[in-house]
Amino acid sequence: MTVVPGVGLTAAPRVKGWLPFGPYRTWYRVTGPADSGKPAVVAIHGGPGSTHDYLLSLCFLAEAGWPVVHYDQLGNGGSTHLPDRGVDFWMPELFLAELDNLLRRLDIADNYVLFGHSWGGMVAARHAARRPSGLRGLVVANSPASYVLWRQEMEVLRAALPADVDATLRRHEAAGTTGTNEYVKAMLLFYERHVCRLRPWPRDYLASFMETSNNPTVYSVMNGPSEFHVVGTLKDWSVEECLPAIAVPTLVISGRHDEATPVTVRPYADRIPDVRWEIFEESSHVPHLEEPERFGAVLTEFLASLGG
């Protein structure tokens, strides 16, 4: 059966609220039946420093019986904001601990699937490599396996931009003036080619984009001023070395025009033992929005193959 994203969602029950995470709070939402017996699909959004909004279309899975869990990672959206915390705080282990806390407090740690998008795919892979007993499957969507590879490939993609656009970007990056309107305008050309090719941008995607723009603490500290100028704490982070330890069936997704180029994604396909890689020909970084029907069919087929 092919489930089309966006159809029939009004019938799916929803629960939302906050979970304590140490002295902080993680905002979450669960859509779908709690008693279907199927594993919960936990969506880990990208960024870092984005929000769950652009992944809301995953709720289509609830119509076929999979509970879908969204949450906002610490520092953004409905979760606790901490604008005064610096580089020593915003580290990958913080978000791995937050994920563990979420699974435990929602009482789904014994039966779940992870769907990690972009940076969230790296978090999901690192979590999976620890071989938690309740993990049934893994989806790594539009995610690099290494920020070293990512930075190398950004140079390739930038070289294909109009020369005057790249010159503008580099001038502001060198001067430290990446907050100017001129830089942002030049940056958007890259985003329209390699992040979301739809016109206009879908409401859910725009919501997350604006949330990050309005509250850039996590993104700026961990990533930097833009997708293609990574100078934050993640600039050398990688999950390549842990991929052979992943012991669950894994679906890898990327787009033909993706900023997560095949070079950055290939380590997942080469190193995870039980893996399948699907490339979406008409998509960039968000195939769930750019090719929703095919995306729905591919994801539903993969989840059904896990049983439960």
PDB file of N, CA and C in Angstrom, residues 181-261:
ATOM      1  N   ASN A 181      22.328  42.006   4.787  1.00  0.00           N
ATOM      2  CA  ASN A 181      21.313  41.625   3.798  1.00  0.00           C
ATOM      3  C   ASN A 181      21.941  41.147   2.500  1.00  0.00           C
ATOM      4  N   GLU A 182      23.061  41.732   2.121  1.00  0.00           N
ATOM      5  CA  GLU A 182      23.716  41.338   0.878  1.00  0.00           C
ATOM      6  C   GLU A 182      24.179  39.888   0.955  1.00  0.00           C
ATOM      7  N   TYR A 183      24.746  39.492   2.085  1.00  0.00           N
ATOM      8  CA  TYR A 183      25.188  38.113   2.251  1.00  0.00           C
ATOM      9  C   TYR A 183      23.996  37.161   2.223  1.00  0.00           C
ATOM     10  N   VAL A 184      22.955  37.503   2.963  1.00  0.00           N
ATOM     11  CA  VAL A 184      21.769  36.650   3.025  1.00  0.00           C
ATOM     12  C   VAL A 184      21.159  36.473   1.639  1.00  0.00           C
ATOM     13  N   LYS A 185      21.075  37.551   0.867  1.00  0.00           N
ATOM     14  CA  LYS A 185      20.506  37.474  -0.484  1.00  0.00           C
ATOM     15  C   LYS A 185      21.336  36.550  -1.365  1.00  0.00           C
ATOM     16  N   ALA A 186      22.657  36.662  -1.277  1.00  0.00           N
ATOM     17  CA  ALA A 186      23.523  35.788  -2.069  1.00  0.00           C
ATOM     18  C   ALA A 186      23.419  34.345  -1.586  1.00  0.00           C
ATOM     19  N   MET A 187      23.298  34.162  -0.291  1.00  0.00           N
ATOM     20  CA  MET A 187      23.172  32.832   0.303  1.00  0.00           C
ATOM     21  C   MET A 187      21.936  32.106  -0.200  1.00  0.00           C
ATOM     22  N   LEU A 188      20.861  32.838  -0.405  1.00  0.00           N
ATOM     23  CA  LEU A 188      19.597  32.211  -0.783  1.00  0.00           C
ATOM     24  C   LEU A 188      19.680  31.521  -2.146  1.00  0.00           C
ATOM     25  N   LEU A 189      20.544  31.989  -3.033  1.00  0.00           N
ATOM     26  CA  LEU A 189      20.688  31.323  -4.334  1.00  0.00           C
ATOM     27  C   LEU A 189      21.177  29.889  -4.141  1.00  0.00           C
ATOM     28  N   PHE A 190      22.125  29.708  -3.238  1.00  0.00           N
ATOM     29  CA  PHE A 190      22.603  28.368  -2.932  1.00  0.00           C
ATOM     30  C   PHE A 190      21.477  27.523  -2.342  1.00  0.00           C
ATOM     31  N   TYR A 191      20.730  28.087  -1.405  1.00  0.00           N
ATOM     32  CA  TYR A 191      19.646  27.360  -0.760  1.00  0.00           C
ATOM     33  C   TYR A 191      18.579  26.941  -1.781  1.00  0.00           C
ATOM     34  N   GLU A 192      18.296  27.818  -2.730  1.00  0.00           N
ATOM     35  CA  GLU A 192      17.269  27.508  -3.727  1.00  0.00           C
ATOM     36  C   GLU A 192      17.732  26.430  -4.710  1.00  0.00           C
ATOM     37  N   ARG A 193      19.023  26.251  -4.846  1.00  0.00           N
ATOM     38  CA  ARG A 193      19.551  25.198  -5.707  1.00  0.00           C
ATOM     39  C   ARG A 193      19.695  23.862  -4.984  1.00  0.00           C
ATOM     40  N   HIS A 194      20.142  23.914  -3.722  1.00  0.00           N
ATOM     41  CA  HIS A 194      20.627  22.699  -3.068  1.00  0.00           C
ATOM     42  C   HIS A 194      19.942  22.354  -1.745  1.00  0.00           C
ATOM     43  N   VAL A 195      19.019  23.187  -1.272  1.00  0.00           N
ATOM     44  CA  VAL A 195      18.336  22.894  -0.005  1.00  0.00           C
ATOM     45  C   VAL A 195      16.855  22.642  -0.224  1.00  0.00           C
ATOM     46  N   CYS A 196      16.172  23.554  -0.900  1.00  0.00           N
ATOM     47  CA  CYS A 196      14.761  23.342  -1.243  1.00  0.00           C
ATOM     48  C   CYS A 196      14.486  24.016  -2.572  1.00  0.00           C
ATOM     49  N   ARG A 197      14.169  23.222  -3.585  1.00  0.00           N
ATOM     50  CA  ARG A 197      13.998  23.722  -4.947  1.00  0.00           C
ATOM     51  C   ARG A 197      12.553  24.117  -5.266  1.00  0.00           C
ATOM     52  N   LEU A 198      11.651  23.948  -4.310  1.00  0.00           N
ATOM     53  CA  LEU A 198      10.248  24.317  -4.535  1.00  0.00           C
ATOM     54  C   LEU A 198      10.079  25.825  -4.493  1.00  0.00           C
ATOM     55  N   ARG A 199       9.138  26.344  -5.291  1.00  0.00           N
ATOM     56  CA  ARG A 199       8.799  27.776  -5.288  1.00  0.00           C
ATOM     57  C   ARG A 199       7.292  27.925  -5.167  1.00  0.00           C
ATOM     58  N   PRO A 200       6.772  28.621  -4.216  1.00  0.00           N
ATOM     59  CA  PRO A 200       7.508  29.162  -3.069  1.00  0.00           C
ATOM     60  C   PRO A 200       7.894  28.053  -2.100  1.00  0.00           C
ATOM     61  N   TRP A 201       8.710  28.385  -1.111  1.00  0.00           N
ATOM     62  CA  TRP A 201       9.038  27.389  -0.106  1.00  0.00           C
ATOM     63  C   TRP A 201       7.779  26.972   0.652  1.00  0.00           C
ATOM     64  N   PRO A 202       7.610  25.677   0.920  1.00  0.00           N
ATOM     65  CA  PRO A 202       6.440  25.220   1.675  1.00  0.00           C
ATOM     66  C   PRO A 202       6.377  25.850   3.063  1.00  0.00           C
ATOM     67  N   ARG A 203       5.177  25.983   3.563  1.00  0.00           N
ATOM     68  CA  ARG A 203       4.974  26.644   4.860  1.00  0.00           C
ATOM     69  C   ARG A 203       5.764  25.976   5.978  1.00  0.00           C
ATOM     70  N   ASP A 204       5.766  24.633   6.019  1.00  0.00           N
ATOM     71  CA  ASP A 204       6.470  23.933   7.099  1.00  0.00           C
ATOM     72  C   ASP A 204       7.972  24.186   7.036  1.00  0.00           C
ATOM     73  N   TYR A 205       8.515  24.179   5.819  1.00  0.00           N
ATOM     74  CA  TYR A 205       9.942  24.449   5.671  1.00  0.00           C
ATOM     75  C   TYR A 205      10.261  25.891   6.067  1.00  0.00           C
ATOM     76  N   LEU A 206       9.434  26.818   5.622  1.00  0.00           N
ATOM     77  CA  LEU A 206       9.655  28.223   5.932  1.00  0.00           C
ATOM     78  C   LEU A 206       9.576  28.468   7.437  1.00  0.00           C
ATOM     79  N   ALA A 207       8.688  27.741   8.120  1.00  0.00           N
ATOM     80  CA  ALA A 207       8.549  27.903   9.576  1.00  0.00           C
ATOM     81  C   ALA A 207       9.859  27.557  10.275  1.00  0.00           C
ATOM     82  N   SER A 208      10.465  26.445   9.889  1.00  0.00           N
ATOM     83  CA  SER A 208      11.735  26.066  10.505  1.00  0.00           C
ATOM     84  C   SER A 208      12.851  27.036  10.132  1.00  0.00           C
ATOM     85  N   PHE A 209      12.857  27.485   8.877  1.00  0.00           N
ATOM     86  CA  PHE A 209      13.879  28.436   8.432  1.00  0.00           C
ATOM     87  C   PHE A 209      13.808  29.725   9.248  1.00  0.00           C
ATOM     88  N   MET A 210      12.600  30.213   9.468  1.00  0.00           N
ATOM     89  CA  MET A 210      12.436  31.457  10.225  1.00  0.00           C
ATOM     90  C   MET A 210      12.768  31.260  11.702  1.00  0.00           C
ATOM     91  N   GLU A 211      12.424  30.095  12.254  1.00  0.00           N
ATOM     92  CA  GLU A 211      12.775  29.812  13.655  1.00  0.00           C
ATOM     93  C   GLU A 211      14.294  29.863  13.841  1.00  0.00           C
ATOM     94  N   THR A 212      15.024  29.273  12.899  1.00  0.00           N
ATOM     95  CA  THR A 212      16.478  29.286  12.996  1.00  0.00           C
ATOM     96  C   THR A 212      17.023  30.700  12.848  1.00  0.00           C
ATOM     97  N   SER A 213      16.449  31.452  11.935  1.00  0.00           N
ATOM     98  CA  SER A 213      16.901  32.832  11.726  1.00  0.00           C
ATOM     99  C   SER A 213      16.638  33.708  12.948  1.00  0.00           C
ATOM    100  N   ASN A 214      15.498  33.481  13.595  1.00  0.00           N
ATOM    101  CA  ASN A 214      15.132  34.297  14.749  1.00  0.00           C
ATOM    102  C   ASN A 214      15.870  33.893  16.019  1.00  0.00           C
ATOM    103  N   ASN A 215      16.352  32.650  16.060  1.00  0.00           N
ATOM    104  CA  ASN A 215      17.050  32.162  17.247  1.00  0.00           C
ATOM    105  C   ASN A 215      18.278  31.366  16.793  1.00  0.00           C
ATOM    106  N   PRO A 216      19.339  32.054  16.357  1.00  0.00           N
ATOM    107  CA  PRO A 216      20.455  31.374  15.692  1.00  0.00           C
ATOM    108  C   PRO A 216      21.535  30.829  16.611  1.00  0.00           C
ATOM    109  N   THR A 217      21.341  30.844  17.918  1.00  0.00           N
ATOM    110  CA  THR A 217      22.413  30.469  18.844  1.00  0.00           C
ATOM    111  C   THR A 217      23.035  29.123  18.511  1.00  0.00           C
ATOM    112  N   VAL A 218      22.223  28.076  18.475  1.00  0.00           N
ATOM    113  CA  VAL A 218      22.758  26.730  18.292  1.00  0.00           C
ATOM    114  C   VAL A 218      23.395  26.588  16.910  1.00  0.00           C
ATOM    115  N   TYR A 219      22.706  27.063  15.895  1.00  0.00           N
ATOM    116  CA  TYR A 219      23.213  26.942  14.530  1.00  0.00           C
ATOM    117  C   TYR A 219      24.539  27.673  14.369  1.00  0.00           C
ATOM    118  N   SER A 220      24.611  28.891  14.876  1.00  0.00           N
ATOM    119  CA  SER A 220      25.825  29.691  14.675  1.00  0.00           C
ATOM    120  C   SER A 220      27.014  29.128  15.444  1.00  0.00           C
ATOM    121  N   VAL A 221      26.767  28.585  16.655  1.00  0.00           N
ATOM    122  CA  VAL A 221      27.865  28.038  17.452  1.00  0.00           C
ATOM    123  C   VAL A 221      28.355  26.717  16.879  1.00  0.00           C
ATOM    124  N   MET A 222      27.433  25.840  16.483  1.00  0.00           N
ATOM    125  CA  MET A 222      27.823  24.503  16.048  1.00  0.00           C
ATOM    126  C   MET A 222      28.150  24.436  14.561  1.00  0.00           C
ATOM    127  N   ASN A 223      27.418  25.195  13.743  1.00  0.00           N
ATOM    128  CA  ASN A 223      27.607  25.152  12.302  1.00  0.00           C
ATOM    129  C   ASN A 223      28.375  26.373  11.810  1.00  0.00           C
ATOM    130  N   GLY A 224      27.758  27.534  11.917  1.00  0.00           N
ATOM    131  CA  GLY A 224      28.348  28.758  11.405  1.00  0.00           C
ATOM    132  C   GLY A 224      27.273  29.631  10.802  1.00  0.00           C
ATOM    133  N   PRO A 225      27.620  30.569   9.935  1.00  0.00           N
ATOM    134  CA  PRO A 225      26.629  31.506   9.407  1.00  0.00           C
ATOM    135  C   PRO A 225      25.755  30.944   8.291  1.00  0.00           C
ATOM    136  N   SER A 226      26.169  29.843   7.655  1.00  0.00           N
ATOM    137  CA  SER A 226      25.401  29.302   6.527  1.00  0.00           C
ATOM    138  C   SER A 226      25.730  27.830   6.338  1.00  0.00           C
ATOM    139  N   GLU A 227      24.958  27.174   5.469  1.00  0.00           N
ATOM    140  CA  GLU A 227      25.174  25.766   5.188  1.00  0.00           C
ATOM    141  C   GLU A 227      26.552  25.500   4.584  1.00  0.00           C
ATOM    142  N   PHE A 228      27.058  26.447   3.831  1.00  0.00           N
ATOM    143  CA  PHE A 228      28.284  26.217   3.073  1.00  0.00           C
ATOM    144  C   PHE A 228      29.502  26.888   3.690  1.00  0.00           C
ATOM    145  N   HIS A 229      29.348  27.442   4.896  1.00  0.00           N
ATOM    146  CA  HIS A 229      30.494  28.060   5.587  1.00  0.00           C
ATOM    147  C   HIS A 229      30.481  27.535   7.018  1.00  0.00           C
ATOM    148  N   VAL A 230      30.936  26.290   7.179  1.00  0.00           N
ATOM    149  CA  VAL A 230      30.886  25.612   8.473  1.00  0.00           C
ATOM    150  C   VAL A 230      32.184  25.890   9.223  1.00  0.00           C
ATOM    151  N   VAL A 231      32.084  26.700  10.268  1.00  0.00           N
ATOM    152  CA  VAL A 231      33.260  27.096  11.045  1.00  0.00           C
ATOM    153  C   VAL A 231      33.030  26.877  12.542  1.00  0.00           C
ATOM    154  N   GLY A 232      31.915  26.199  12.898  1.00  0.00           N
ATOM    155  CA  GLY A 232      31.577  25.999  14.299  1.00  0.00           C
ATOM    156  C   GLY A 232      32.165  24.723  14.873  1.00  0.00           C
ATOM    157  N   THR A 233      31.615  24.291  15.996  1.00  0.00           N
ATOM    158  CA  THR A 233      32.168  23.151  16.718  1.00  0.00           C
ATOM    159  C   THR A 233      32.032  21.834  15.954  1.00  0.00           C
ATOM    160  N   LEU A 234      31.176  21.792  14.929  1.00  0.00           N
ATOM    161  CA  LEU A 234      30.987  20.567  14.160  1.00  0.00           C
ATOM    162  C   LEU A 234      31.916  20.442  12.953  1.00  0.00           C
ATOM    163  N   LYS A 235      32.763  21.409  12.715  1.00  0.00           N
ATOM    164  CA  LYS A 235      33.466  21.477  11.426  1.00  0.00           C
ATOM    165  C   LYS A 235      34.318  20.244  11.141  1.00  0.00           C
ATOM    166  N   ASP A 236      34.736  19.504  12.167  1.00  0.00           N
ATOM    167  CA  ASP A 236      35.529  18.300  11.947  1.00  0.00           C
ATOM    168  C   ASP A 236      34.841  17.041  12.471  1.00  0.00           C
ATOM    169  N   TRP A 237      33.546  17.137  12.824  1.00  0.00           N
ATOM    170  CA  TRP A 237      32.854  15.997  13.425  1.00  0.00           C
ATOM    171  C   TRP A 237      32.471  14.984  12.359  1.00  0.00           C
ATOM    172  N   SER A 238      32.543  13.705  12.708  1.00  0.00           N
ATOM    173  CA  SER A 238      32.256  12.629  11.766  1.00  0.00           C
ATOM    174  C   SER A 238      31.644  11.450  12.499  1.00  0.00           C
ATOM    175  N   VAL A 239      30.833  10.674  11.773  1.00  0.00           N
ATOM    176  CA  VAL A 239      30.335   9.409  12.313  1.00  0.00           C
ATOM    177  C   VAL A 239      30.850   8.233  11.490  1.00  0.00           C
ATOM    178  N   GLU A 240      31.744   8.483  10.562  1.00  0.00           N
ATOM    179  CA  GLU A 240      32.218   7.433   9.658  1.00  0.00           C
ATOM    180  C   GLU A 240      32.740   6.208  10.407  1.00  0.00           C
ATOM    181  N   GLU A 241      33.510   6.450  11.460  1.00  0.00           N
ATOM    182  CA  GLU A 241      34.179   5.334  12.122  1.00  0.00           C
ATOM    183  C   GLU A 241      33.223   4.393  12.845  1.00  0.00           C
ATOM    184  N   CYS A 242      32.011   4.890  13.195  1.00  0.00           N
ATOM    185  CA  CYS A 242      31.087   4.053  13.956  1.00  0.00           C
ATOM    186  C   CYS A 242      30.067   3.326  13.076  1.00  0.00           C
ATOM    187  N   LEU A 243      30.029   3.614  11.786  1.00  0.00           N
ATOM    188  CA  LEU A 243      28.980   3.069  10.927  1.00  0.00           C
ATOM    189  C   LEU A 243      28.989   1.539  10.834  1.00  0.00           C
ATOM    190  N   PRO A 244      30.141   0.872  10.808  1.00  0.00           N
ATOM    191  CA  PRO A 244      30.106  -0.596  10.742  1.00  0.00           C
ATOM    192  C   PRO A 244      29.435  -1.247  11.955  1.00  0.00           C
ATOM    193  N   ALA A 245      29.291  -0.522  13.044  1.00  0.00           N
ATOM    194  CA  ALA A 245      28.671  -1.081  14.249  1.00  0.00           C
ATOM    195  C   ALA A 245      27.148  -1.065  14.195  1.00  0.00           C
ATOM    196  N   ILE A 246      26.564  -0.389  13.219  1.00  0.00           N
ATOM    197  CA  ILE A 246      25.106  -0.322  13.124  1.00  0.00           C
ATOM    198  C   ILE A 246      24.568  -1.679  12.702  1.00  0.00           C
ATOM    199  N   ALA A 247      23.647  -2.218  13.512  1.00  0.00           N
ATOM    200  CA  ALA A 247      23.209  -3.611  13.321  1.00  0.00           C
ATOM    201  C   ALA A 247      21.745  -3.739  12.937  1.00  0.00           C
ATOM    202  N   VAL A 248      21.103  -2.641  12.526  1.00  0.00           N
ATOM    203  CA  VAL A 248      19.699  -2.699  12.121  1.00  0.00           C
ATOM    204  C   VAL A 248      19.581  -2.344  10.647  1.00  0.00           C
ATOM    205  N   PRO A 249      18.498  -2.793   9.981  1.00  0.00           N
ATOM    206  CA  PRO A 249      18.285  -2.380   8.593  1.00  0.00           C
ATOM    207  C   PRO A 249      18.248  -0.860   8.477  1.00  0.00           C
ATOM    208  N   THR A 250      18.896  -0.350   7.454  1.00  0.00           N
ATOM    209  CA  THR A 250      19.041   1.102   7.305  1.00  0.00           C
ATOM    210  C   THR A 250      18.661   1.537   5.901  1.00  0.00           C
ATOM    211  N   LEU A 251      17.851   2.580   5.833  1.00  0.00           N
ATOM    212  CA  LEU A 251      17.500   3.233   4.575  1.00  0.00           C
ATOM    213  C   LEU A 251      18.213   4.575   4.518  1.00  0.00           C
ATOM    214  N   VAL A 252      18.981   4.787   3.469  1.00  0.00           N
ATOM    215  CA  VAL A 252      19.657   6.065   3.250  1.00  0.00           C
ATOM    216  C   VAL A 252      18.959   6.775   2.097  1.00  0.00           C
ATOM    217  N   ILE A 253      18.666   8.061   2.293  1.00  0.00           N
ATOM    218  CA  ILE A 253      17.947   8.874   1.316  1.00  0.00           C
ATOM    219  C   ILE A 253      18.784  10.102   0.979  1.00  0.00           C
ATOM    220  N   SER A 254      18.841  10.459  -0.299  1.00  0.00           N
ATOM    221  CA  SER A 254      19.434  11.742  -0.690  1.00  0.00           C
ATOM    222  C   SER A 254      18.799  12.219  -1.978  1.00  0.00           C
ATOM    223  N   GLY A 255      19.015  13.482  -2.310  1.00  0.00           N
ATOM    224  CA  GLY A 255      18.472  14.072  -3.518  1.00  0.00           C
ATOM    225  C   GLY A 255      19.564  14.287  -4.557  1.00  0.00           C
ATOM    226  N   ARG A 256      19.191  14.218  -5.814  1.00  0.00           N
ATOM    227  CA  ARG A 256      20.161  14.391  -6.890  1.00  0.00           C
ATOM    228  C   ARG A 256      20.840  15.762  -6.812  1.00  0.00           C
ATOM    229  N   HIS A 257      20.113  16.789  -6.352  1.00  0.00           N
ATOM    230  CA  HIS A 257      20.638  18.153  -6.287  1.00  0.00           C
ATOM    231  C   HIS A 257      20.983  18.558  -4.854  1.00  0.00           C
ATOM    232  N   ASP A 258      21.140  17.584  -3.990  1.00  0.00           N
ATOM    233  CA  ASP A 258      21.303  17.767  -2.555  1.00  0.00           C
ATOM    234  C   ASP A 258      22.621  18.450  -2.200  1.00  0.00           C
ATOM    235  N   GLU A 259      22.561  19.329  -1.193  1.00  0.00           N
ATOM    236  CA  GLU A 259      23.808  19.843  -0.634  1.00  0.00           C
ATOM    237  C   GLU A 259      24.598  18.722   0.034  1.00  0.00           C
ATOM    238  N   ALA A 260      23.902  17.686   0.512  1.00  0.00           N
ATOM    239  CA  ALA A 260      24.565  16.462   0.969  1.00  0.00           C
ATOM    240  C   ALA A 260      24.842  15.622  -0.274  1.00  0.00           C
ATOM    241  N   THR A 261      25.965  15.884  -0.905  1.00  0.00           N
ATOM    242  CA  THR A 261      26.302  15.271  -2.187  1.00  0.00           C
ATOM    243  C   THR A 261      26.597  13.775  -2.008  1.00  0.00           C
TER     244      THR A 261
END
